[in-house]
Coordinates of C-alpha atoms and ligand atoms in Angstrom, one line a residue:
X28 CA -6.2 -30.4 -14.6
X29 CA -3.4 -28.2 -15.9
X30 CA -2.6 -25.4 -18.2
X31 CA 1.3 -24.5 -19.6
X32 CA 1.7 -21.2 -20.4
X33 CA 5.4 -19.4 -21.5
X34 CA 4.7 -16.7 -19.5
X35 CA 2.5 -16.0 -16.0
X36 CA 1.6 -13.1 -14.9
X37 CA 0.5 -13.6 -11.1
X38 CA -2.2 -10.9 -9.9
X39 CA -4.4 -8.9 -12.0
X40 CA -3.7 -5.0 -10.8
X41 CA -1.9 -2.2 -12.3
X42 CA 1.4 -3.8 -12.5
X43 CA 0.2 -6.8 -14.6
X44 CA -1.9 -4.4 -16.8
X45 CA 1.3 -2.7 -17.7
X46 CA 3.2 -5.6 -18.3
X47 CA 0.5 -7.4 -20.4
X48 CA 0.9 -4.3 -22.4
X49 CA 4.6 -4.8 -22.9
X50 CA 4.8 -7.9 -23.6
X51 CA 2.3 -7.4 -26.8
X52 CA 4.7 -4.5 -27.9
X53 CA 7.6 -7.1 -27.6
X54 CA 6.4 -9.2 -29.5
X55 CA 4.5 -12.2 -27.4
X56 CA 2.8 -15.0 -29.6
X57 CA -0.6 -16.0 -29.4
X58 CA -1.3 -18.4 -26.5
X59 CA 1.9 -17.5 -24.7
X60 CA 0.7 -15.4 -21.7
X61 CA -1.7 -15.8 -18.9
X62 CA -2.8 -13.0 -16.6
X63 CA -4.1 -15.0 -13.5
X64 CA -6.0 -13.0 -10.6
X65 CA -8.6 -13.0 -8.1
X66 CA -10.5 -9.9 -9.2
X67 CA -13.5 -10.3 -11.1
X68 CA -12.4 -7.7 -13.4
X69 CA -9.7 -7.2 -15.9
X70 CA -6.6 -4.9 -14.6
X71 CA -7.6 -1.1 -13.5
X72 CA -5.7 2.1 -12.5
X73 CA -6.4 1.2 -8.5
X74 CA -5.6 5.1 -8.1
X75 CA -8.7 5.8 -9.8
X76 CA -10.9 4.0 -6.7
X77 CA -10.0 7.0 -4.1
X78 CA -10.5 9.8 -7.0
X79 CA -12.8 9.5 -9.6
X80 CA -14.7 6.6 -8.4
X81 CA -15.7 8.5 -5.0
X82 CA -17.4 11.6 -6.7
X83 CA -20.5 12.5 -6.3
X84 CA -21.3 13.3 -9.5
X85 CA -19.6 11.7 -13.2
X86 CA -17.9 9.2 -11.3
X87 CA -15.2 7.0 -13.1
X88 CA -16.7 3.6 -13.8
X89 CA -15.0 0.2 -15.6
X90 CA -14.5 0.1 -18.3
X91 CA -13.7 3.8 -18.3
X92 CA -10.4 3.3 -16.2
X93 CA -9.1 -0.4 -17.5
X94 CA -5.2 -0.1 -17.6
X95 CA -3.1 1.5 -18.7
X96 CA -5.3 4.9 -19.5
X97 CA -3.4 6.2 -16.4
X98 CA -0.1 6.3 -18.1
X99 CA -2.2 7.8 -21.7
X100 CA -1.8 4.3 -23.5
X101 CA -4.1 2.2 -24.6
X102 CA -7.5 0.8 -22.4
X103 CA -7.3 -2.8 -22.1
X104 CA -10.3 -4.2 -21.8
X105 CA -11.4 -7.7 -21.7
X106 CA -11.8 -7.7 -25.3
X107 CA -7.9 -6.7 -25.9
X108 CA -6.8 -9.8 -24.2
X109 CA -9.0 -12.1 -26.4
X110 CA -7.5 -10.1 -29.3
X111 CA -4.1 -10.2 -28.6
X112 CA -4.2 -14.1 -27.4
X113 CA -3.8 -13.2 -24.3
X114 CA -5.5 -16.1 -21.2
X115 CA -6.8 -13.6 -18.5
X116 CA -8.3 -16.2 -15.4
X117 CA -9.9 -13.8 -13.7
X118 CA -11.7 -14.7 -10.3
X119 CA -8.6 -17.4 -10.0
X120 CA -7.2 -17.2 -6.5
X121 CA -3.5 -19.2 -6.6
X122 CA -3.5 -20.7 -3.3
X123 CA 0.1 -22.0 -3.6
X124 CA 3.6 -21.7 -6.0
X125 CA 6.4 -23.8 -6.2
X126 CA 8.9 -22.0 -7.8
X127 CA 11.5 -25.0 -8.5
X128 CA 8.7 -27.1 -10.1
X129 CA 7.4 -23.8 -12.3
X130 CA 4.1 -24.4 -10.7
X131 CA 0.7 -22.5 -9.6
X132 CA -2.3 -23.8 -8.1
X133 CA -5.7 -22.4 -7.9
X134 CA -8.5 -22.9 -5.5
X135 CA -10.2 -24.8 -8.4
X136 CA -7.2 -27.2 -8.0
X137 CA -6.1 -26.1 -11.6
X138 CA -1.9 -26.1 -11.7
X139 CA -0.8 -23.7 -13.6
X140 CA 3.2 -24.3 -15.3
X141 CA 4.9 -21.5 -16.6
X142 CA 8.9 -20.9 -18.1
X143 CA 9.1 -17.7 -16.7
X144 CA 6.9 -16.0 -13.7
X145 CA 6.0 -12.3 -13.0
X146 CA 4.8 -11.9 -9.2
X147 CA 2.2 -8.9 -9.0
X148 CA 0.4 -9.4 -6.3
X149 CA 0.3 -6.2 -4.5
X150 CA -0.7 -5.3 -1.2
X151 CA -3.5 -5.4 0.9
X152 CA -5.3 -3.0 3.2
X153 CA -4.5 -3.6 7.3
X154 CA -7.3 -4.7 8.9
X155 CA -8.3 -3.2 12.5
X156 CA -8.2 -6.4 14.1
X157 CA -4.5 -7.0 13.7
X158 CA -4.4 -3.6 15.5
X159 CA -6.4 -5.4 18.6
X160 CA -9.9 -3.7 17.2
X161 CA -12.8 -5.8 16.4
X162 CA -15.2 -4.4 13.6
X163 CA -13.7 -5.4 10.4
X164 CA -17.1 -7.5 9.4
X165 CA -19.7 -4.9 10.4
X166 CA -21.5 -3.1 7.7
X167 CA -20.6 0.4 8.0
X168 CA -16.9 -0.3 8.3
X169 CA -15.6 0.2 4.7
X170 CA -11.8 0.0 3.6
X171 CA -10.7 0.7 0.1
X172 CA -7.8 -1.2 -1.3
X173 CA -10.1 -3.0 -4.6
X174 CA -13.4 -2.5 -6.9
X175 CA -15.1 -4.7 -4.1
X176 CA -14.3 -1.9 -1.2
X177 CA -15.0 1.0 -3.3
X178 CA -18.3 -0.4 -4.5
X179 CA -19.1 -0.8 -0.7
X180 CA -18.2 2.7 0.2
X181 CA -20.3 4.5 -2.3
X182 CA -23.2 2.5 -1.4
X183 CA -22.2 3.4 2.0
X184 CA -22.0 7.3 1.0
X185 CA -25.2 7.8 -0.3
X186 CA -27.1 6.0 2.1
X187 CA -25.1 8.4 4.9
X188 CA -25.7 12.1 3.4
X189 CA -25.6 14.4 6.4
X190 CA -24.3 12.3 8.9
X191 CA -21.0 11.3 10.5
X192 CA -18.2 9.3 9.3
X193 CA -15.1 8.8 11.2
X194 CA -12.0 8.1 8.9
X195 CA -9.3 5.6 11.2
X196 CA -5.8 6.7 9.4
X197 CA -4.1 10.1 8.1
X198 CA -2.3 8.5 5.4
X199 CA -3.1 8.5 1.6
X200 CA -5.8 6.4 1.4
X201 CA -7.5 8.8 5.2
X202 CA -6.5 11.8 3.3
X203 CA -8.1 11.1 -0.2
X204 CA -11.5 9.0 1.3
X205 CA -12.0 12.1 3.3
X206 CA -12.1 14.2 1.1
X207 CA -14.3 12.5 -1.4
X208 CA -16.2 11.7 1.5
X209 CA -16.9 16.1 2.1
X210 CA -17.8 16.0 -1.4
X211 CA -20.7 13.7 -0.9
X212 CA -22.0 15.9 2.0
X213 CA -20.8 13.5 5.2
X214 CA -19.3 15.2 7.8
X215 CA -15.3 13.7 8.9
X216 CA -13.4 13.0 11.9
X217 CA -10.1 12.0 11.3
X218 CA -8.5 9.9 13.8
X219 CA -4.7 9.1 13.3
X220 CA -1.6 8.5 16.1
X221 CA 0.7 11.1 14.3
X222 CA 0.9 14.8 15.3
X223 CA 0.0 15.6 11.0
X224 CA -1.3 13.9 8.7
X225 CA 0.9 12.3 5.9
X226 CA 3.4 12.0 8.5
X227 CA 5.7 9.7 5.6
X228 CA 5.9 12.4 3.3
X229 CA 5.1 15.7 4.4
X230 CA 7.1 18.1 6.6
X231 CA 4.7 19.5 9.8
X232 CA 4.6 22.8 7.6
X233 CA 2.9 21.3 4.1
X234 CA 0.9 19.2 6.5
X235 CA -0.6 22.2 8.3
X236 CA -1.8 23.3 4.8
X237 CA -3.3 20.6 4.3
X238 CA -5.2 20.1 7.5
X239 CA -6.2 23.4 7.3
X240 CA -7.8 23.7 4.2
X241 CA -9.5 20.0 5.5
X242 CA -10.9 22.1 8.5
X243 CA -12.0 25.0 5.8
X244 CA -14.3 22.3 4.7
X245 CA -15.7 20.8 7.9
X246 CA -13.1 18.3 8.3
X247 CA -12.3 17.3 12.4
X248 CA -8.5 16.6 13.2
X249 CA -8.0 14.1 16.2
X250 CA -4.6 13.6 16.5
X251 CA -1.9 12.1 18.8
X252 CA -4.6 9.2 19.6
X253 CA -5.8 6.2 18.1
X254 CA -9.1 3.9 18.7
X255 CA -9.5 1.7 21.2
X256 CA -13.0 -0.1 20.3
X257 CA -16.3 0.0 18.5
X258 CA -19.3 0.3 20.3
X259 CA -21.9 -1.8 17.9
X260 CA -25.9 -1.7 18.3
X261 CA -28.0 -5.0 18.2
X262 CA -27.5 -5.5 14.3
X263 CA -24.1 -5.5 14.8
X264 CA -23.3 -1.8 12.9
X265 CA -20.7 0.8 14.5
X266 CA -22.6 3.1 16.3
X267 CA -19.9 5.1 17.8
X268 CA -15.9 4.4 18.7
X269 CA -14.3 5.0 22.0
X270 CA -10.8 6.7 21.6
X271 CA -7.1 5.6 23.9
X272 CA -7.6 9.4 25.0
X273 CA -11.0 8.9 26.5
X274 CA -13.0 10.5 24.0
X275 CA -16.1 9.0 22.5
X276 CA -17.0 9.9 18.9
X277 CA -21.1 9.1 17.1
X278 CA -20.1 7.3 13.9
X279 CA -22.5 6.6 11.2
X280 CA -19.8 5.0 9.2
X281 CA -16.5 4.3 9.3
X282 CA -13.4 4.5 6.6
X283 CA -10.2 2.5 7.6
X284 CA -6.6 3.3 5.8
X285 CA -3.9 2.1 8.6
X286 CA -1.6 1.0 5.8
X287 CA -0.9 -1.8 3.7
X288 CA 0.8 -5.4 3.5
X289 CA 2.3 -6.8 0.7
X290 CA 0.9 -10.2 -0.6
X291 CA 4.3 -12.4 -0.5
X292 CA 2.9 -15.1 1.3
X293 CA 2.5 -17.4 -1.3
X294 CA 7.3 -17.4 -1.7
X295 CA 8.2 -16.8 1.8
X296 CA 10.9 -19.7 2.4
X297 CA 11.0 -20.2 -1.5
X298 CA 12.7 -16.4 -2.3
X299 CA 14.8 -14.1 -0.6
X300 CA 13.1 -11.0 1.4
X301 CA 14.1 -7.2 1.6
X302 CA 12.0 -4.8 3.3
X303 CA 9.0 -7.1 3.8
X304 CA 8.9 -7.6 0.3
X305 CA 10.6 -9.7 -2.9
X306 CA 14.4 -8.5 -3.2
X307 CA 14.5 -8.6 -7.1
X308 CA 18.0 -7.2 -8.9
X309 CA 17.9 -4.2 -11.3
X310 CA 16.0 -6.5 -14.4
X311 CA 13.2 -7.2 -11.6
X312 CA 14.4 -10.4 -11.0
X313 CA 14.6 -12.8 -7.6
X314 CA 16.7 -15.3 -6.0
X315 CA 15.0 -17.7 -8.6
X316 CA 16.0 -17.2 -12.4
X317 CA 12.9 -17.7 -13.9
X318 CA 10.5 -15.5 -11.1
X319 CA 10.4 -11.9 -11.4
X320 CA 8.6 -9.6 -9.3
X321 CA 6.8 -6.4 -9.9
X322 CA 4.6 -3.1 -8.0
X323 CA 4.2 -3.8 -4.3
X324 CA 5.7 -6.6 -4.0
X325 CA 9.5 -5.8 -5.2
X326 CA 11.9 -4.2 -3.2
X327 CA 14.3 -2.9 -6.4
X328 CA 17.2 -1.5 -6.6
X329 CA 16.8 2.7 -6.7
X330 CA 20.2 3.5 -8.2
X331 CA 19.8 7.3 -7.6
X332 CA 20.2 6.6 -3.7
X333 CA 22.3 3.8 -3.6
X334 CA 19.9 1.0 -1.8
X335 CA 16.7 -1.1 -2.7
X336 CA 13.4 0.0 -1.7
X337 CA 9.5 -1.0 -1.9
X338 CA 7.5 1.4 -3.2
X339 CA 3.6 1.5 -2.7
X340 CA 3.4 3.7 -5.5
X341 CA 1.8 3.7 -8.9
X342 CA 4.5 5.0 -11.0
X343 CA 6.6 2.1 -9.4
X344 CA 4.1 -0.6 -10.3
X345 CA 4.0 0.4 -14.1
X346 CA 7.6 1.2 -14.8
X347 CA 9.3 -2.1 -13.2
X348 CA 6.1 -4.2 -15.2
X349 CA 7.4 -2.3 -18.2
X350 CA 11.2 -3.1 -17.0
X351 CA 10.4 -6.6 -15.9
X352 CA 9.0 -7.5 -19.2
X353 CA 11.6 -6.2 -21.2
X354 CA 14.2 -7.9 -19.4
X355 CA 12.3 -11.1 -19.9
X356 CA 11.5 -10.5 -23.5
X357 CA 14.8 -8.5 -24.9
X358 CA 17.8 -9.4 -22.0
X359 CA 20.5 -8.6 -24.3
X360 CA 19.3 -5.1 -24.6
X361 CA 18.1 -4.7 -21.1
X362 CA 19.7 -1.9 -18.9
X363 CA 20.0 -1.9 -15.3
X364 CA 16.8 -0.3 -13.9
X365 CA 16.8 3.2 -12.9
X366 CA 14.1 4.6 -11.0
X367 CA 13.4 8.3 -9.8
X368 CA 10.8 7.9 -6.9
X369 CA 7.3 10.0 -7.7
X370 CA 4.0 10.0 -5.7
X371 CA 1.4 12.4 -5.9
X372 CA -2.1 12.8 -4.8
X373 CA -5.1 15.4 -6.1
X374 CA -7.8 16.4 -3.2
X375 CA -10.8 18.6 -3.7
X376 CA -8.8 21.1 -5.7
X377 CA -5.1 20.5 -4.9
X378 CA -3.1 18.5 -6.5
X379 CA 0.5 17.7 -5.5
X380 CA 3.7 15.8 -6.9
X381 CA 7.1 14.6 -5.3
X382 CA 9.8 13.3 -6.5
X383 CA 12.8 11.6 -4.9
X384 CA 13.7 11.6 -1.0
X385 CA 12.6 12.9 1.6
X386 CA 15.4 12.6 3.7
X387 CA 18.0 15.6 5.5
X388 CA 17.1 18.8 6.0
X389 CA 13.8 20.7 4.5
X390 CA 13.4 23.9 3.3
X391 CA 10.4 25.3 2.0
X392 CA 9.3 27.9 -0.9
X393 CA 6.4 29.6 -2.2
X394 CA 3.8 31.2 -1.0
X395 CA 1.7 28.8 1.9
X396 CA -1.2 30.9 2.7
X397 CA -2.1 31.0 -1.5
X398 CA -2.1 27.7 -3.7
X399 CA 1.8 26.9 -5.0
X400 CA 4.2 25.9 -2.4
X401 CA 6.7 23.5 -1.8
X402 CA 9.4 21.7 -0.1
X403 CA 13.4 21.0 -1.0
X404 CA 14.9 18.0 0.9
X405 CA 19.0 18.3 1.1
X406 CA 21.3 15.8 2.5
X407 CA 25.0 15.3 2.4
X408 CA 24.6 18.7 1.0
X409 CA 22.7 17.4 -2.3
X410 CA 19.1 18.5 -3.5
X411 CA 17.7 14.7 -2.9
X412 CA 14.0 15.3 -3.1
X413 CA 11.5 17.9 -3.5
X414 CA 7.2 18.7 -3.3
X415 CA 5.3 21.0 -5.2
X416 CA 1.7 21.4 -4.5
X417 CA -0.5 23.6 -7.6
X418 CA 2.6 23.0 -10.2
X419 CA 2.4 23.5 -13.8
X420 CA 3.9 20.6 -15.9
X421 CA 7.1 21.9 -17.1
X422 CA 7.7 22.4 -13.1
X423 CA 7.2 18.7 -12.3
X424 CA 9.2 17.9 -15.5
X425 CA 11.8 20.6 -14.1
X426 CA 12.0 19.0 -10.2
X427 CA 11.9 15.5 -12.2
X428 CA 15.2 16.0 -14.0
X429 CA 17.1 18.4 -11.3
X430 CA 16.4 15.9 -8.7
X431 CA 17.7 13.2 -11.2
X432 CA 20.9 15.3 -11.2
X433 CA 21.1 15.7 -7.1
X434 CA 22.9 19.0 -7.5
X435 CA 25.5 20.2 -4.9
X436 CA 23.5 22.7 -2.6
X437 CA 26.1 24.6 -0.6
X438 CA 23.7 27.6 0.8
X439 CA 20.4 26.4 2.3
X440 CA 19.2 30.0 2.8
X441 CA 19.8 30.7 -1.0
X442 CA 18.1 27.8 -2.4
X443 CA 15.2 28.8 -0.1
X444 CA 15.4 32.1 -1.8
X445 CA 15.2 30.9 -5.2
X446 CA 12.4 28.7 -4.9
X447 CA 11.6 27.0 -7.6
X448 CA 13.9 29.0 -9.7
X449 CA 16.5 26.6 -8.3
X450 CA 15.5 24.0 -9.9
X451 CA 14.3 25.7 -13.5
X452 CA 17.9 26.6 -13.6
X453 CA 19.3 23.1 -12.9
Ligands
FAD25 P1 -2.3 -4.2 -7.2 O1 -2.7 -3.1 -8.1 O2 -2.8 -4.2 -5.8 O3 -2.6 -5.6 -7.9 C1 -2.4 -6.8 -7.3 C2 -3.3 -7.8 -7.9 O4 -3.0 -9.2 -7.5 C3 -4.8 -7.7 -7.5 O5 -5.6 -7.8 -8.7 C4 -5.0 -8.8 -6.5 O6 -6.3 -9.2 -6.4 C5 -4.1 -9.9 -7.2 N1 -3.7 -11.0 -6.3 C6 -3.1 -10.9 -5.1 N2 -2.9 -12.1 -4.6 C7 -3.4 -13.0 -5.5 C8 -3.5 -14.4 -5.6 N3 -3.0 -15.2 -4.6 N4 -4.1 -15.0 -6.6 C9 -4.6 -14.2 -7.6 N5 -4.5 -12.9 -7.6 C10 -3.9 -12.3 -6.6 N6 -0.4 5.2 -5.9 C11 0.0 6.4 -6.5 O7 1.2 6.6 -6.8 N7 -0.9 7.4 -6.7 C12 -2.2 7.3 -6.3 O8 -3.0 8.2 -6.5 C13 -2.7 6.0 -5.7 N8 -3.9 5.9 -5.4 C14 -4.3 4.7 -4.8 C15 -5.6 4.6 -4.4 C16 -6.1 3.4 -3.8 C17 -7.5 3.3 -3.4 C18 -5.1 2.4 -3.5 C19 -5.6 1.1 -2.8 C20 -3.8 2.5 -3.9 C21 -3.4 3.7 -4.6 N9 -2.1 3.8 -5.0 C22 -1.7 5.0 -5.6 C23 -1.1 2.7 -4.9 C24 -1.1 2.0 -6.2 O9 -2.4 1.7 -6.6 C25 -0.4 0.7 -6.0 O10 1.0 1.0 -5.7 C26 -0.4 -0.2 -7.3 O11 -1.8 -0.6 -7.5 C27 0.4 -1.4 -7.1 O12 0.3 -2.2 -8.2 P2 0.4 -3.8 -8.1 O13 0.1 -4.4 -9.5 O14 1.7 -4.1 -7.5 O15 -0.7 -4.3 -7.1
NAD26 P1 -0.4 5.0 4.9 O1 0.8 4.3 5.3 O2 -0.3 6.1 3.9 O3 -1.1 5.6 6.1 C1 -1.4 4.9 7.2 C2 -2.0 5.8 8.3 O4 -2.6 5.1 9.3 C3 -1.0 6.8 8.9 O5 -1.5 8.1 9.0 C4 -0.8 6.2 10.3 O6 -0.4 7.2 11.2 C5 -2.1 5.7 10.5 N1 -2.2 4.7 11.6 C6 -1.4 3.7 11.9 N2 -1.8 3.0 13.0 C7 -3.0 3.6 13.3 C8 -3.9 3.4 14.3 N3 -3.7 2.4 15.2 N4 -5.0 4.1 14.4 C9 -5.2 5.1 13.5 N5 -4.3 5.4 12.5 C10 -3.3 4.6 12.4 O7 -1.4 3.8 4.4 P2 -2.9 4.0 3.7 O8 -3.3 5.4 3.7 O9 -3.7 2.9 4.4 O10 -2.6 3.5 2.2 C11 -2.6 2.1 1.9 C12 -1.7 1.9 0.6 O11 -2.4 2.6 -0.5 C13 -0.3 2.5 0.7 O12 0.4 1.6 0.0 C14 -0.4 3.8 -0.1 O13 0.8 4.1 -0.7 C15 -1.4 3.4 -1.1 N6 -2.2 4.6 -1.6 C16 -1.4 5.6 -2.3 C17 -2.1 6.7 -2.7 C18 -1.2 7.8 -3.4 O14 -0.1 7.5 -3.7 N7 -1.8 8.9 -3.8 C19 -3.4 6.9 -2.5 C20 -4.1 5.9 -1.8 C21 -3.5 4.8 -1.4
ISD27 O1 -2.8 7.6 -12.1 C1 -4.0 7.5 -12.2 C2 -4.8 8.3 -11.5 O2 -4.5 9.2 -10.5 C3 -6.1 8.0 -11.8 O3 -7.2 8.5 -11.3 O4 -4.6 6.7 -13.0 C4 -6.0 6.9 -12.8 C5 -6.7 7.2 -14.1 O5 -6.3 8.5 -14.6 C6 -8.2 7.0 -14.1 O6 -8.7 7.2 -15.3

């Protein structure tokens, strides 16, 4: 069996909603495109799954968050593929690629040719057990990386009102599961190696706001240690986890966020590698002509720093989908991508952005025991990065440009001063 299509979009997340997009703004014909991914579902805004999804009440539901409503464009449903021509095999797990034949094949044994490919197959969460923990299976152990997980850890939350969870992991997916997981009345422990949470991101000061207004709502910091094992009751549940320091914690359920892996299994020996991901140049493509590779997977080049990074980030997925396309669709117009970094996160009431690197020396502004603060990174004597927690837009939009500009900063005590006038004066 075998299907030819122009163009293949491999994975079915964020990244190959936004492309699908762009390719129907470029101009694809009818027939041309396939969308091929293992979810049963057409592409979503994943951020969605740790936010609106968790709430207790009016949760975010498909089709509600479909790409590519998180960028305010249009909600592609299943029914916008059919209309635009579009194949979207979803449920299709591609077992293997051979990039100088052009080929895909499925678990059905379908092979699947293509002219040109797009790689979107993002990450996937880290399981305990390639941390030397056994428990992955049970239950009441819940991770959160697809609709699959989050499904699983709602059911999880409202059959576990009042009781404990312990949350393995003080990174995004620790810090935002907690939270939601307050909201719905369970109480946390947070378990994480680190001495704060966010340690990738945040200074020790922003993360000390931030565990503190955790602990304002019942949330329990153990930090500086990690697990060591499960202990399990005859049905094979977690009843309780023993910790490296000695400590031994009741769990009722368990959340696990220890990081992700990207899913580049699939071209290892076929492309070349950067950062545990696909090196692509700056029109998203690899080693091979005719692949590309988007989201997750690429490490790009970030022009404002000077090297090529892999970015886990939203904002990353979309924009080198969009880039990708375009390159594909319109090379003779195509410029050379050009990326300013931005993550952000919202948490019971707070909401944060960044944008750029976090690298050099930090110095912070605003006012940490109220709701706006923030953070300046300088290095080599240039404003490289900077955080704002409780911004306005026109702030984000200001930090976006200025750090786009990397001014000179010659007076680290004066830009401290100036706070965020710094930058609405860049
Ligand atoms: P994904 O969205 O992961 O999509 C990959 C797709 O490929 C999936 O559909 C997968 O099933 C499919 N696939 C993989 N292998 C195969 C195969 N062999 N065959 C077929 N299909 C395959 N970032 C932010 O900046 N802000 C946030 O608030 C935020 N929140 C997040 C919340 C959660 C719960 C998670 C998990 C991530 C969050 N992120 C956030 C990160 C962001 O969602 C990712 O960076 C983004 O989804 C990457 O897009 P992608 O298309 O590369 O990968
Ligand atoms: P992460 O890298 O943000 O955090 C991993 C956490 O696990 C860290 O706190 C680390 O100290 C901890 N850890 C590592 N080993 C551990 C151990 N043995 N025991 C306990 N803790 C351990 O990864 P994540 O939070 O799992 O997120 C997964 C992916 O989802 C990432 O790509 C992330 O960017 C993405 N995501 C992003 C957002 C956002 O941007 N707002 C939200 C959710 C998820
Ligand atoms: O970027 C995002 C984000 O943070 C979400 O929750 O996209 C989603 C959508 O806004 C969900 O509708």
């Amino acid at each position: 069996m075998g299907r030819d299509f122009v163009y293949v979009i491999l994975g079915g997340g964020v990244a190959a909603g936004y492309a699908a997009l762009e390719f129907t703004k470029k101009g694809v014909a009818r027939g041309e495109l396939c969308v091929v991914s293992d979810e049963p579902v057409a592409p979503y805004e994943r951020p969605a799954l740790s936010k609106g999804f968790l709430l207790p009440e009016g949760p975010a539901r498909l089709p509600g968050f479909h790409t590519c409503v998180g960028a305010n464009e249009e909600k592609l449903t299943p029914n916008w593929y059919k209309e635009h021509g579009i194949e979207l095999m979803l449920g299709t797990r591609v077992i293997s690629a051979d990039t100088r034949r052009k080929t895909l094949l499925t678990a059905t044994g379908e092979t699947i040719t293509y002219k040109y490919l797009i790689i979107a197959t993002g990450a996937q969460a880290l399981k305990l057990e390639e941390i030397g923990i056994n428990g992955s299976k049970a239950e009441n152990v819940c991770y959160l990386r697809d609709l699959a997980d989050a499904t699983k850890l709602v059911n999880m939350m409202r059959m576990c009102t009042g009781v404990n969870a312990i949350v393995v992991g003080g990174g995004y997916i620790g810090m935002e599961c907690a939270a939601s997981l307050v909201m719905n009345k369970i109480n946390v422990t947070i378990v994480f190696p680190g001495s704060y949470c966010m340690g990738r991101l945040f200074s020790s000061k922003i993360a000390r706001y931030y565990e503190d207004f955790y602990e304002s709502k019942g949330v329990n910091f153990i930090k500086g240690t990690s697990l060591s094992s499960f202990v399990f009751n005859s049905e094979g549940k977690v009843t309780g986890a023993n910790l490296k320091d000695g400590r031994y914690l009741h769990a009722d359920m368990v959340v696990v966020g220890i990081g992700a892996r990207p899913n580049t299994s699939l071209f290892e020996g076929q492309l070349t590698f950067e950062n545990k991901g696909i090196k692509v140049n700056s029109r998203l493509q690899t080693s091979n002509t005719s692949v590309y590779a988007v989201g997750d997977v690429a490490s790009f080049p970030v022009k404002l720093f000077g090297d090529t990074r892999r970015l886990e980030h939203v904002d990353a997925a979309r924009k080198t989908a969009k880039h990708a396309v375009h390159a594909i669709m319109e090379p003779k117009t195509v410029s050379d991508i050009d990326y300013l970094p931005f993550f952000y996160s919202r948490v019971f009431s707070l909401s944060w952005q960044f944008y750029g690197d976090n690298v050099g020396e930090v110095v912070h502004f605003g006012d940490f025991s109220g709701t706006k603060f923030g953070a300046y990174w300088v290095n080599n004597k240039r404003l490289v990065g900077c955080f704002l927690e409780g911004g306005g837009n026109d702030e984000y939009v200001a930090i976006a440009n200025a750090i786009r500009l990397k001014p000179v900063v010659l007076d680290l005590g004066e830009l401290e001063r100036a706070g965020l006038d710094f930058v609405m004066a860049v």
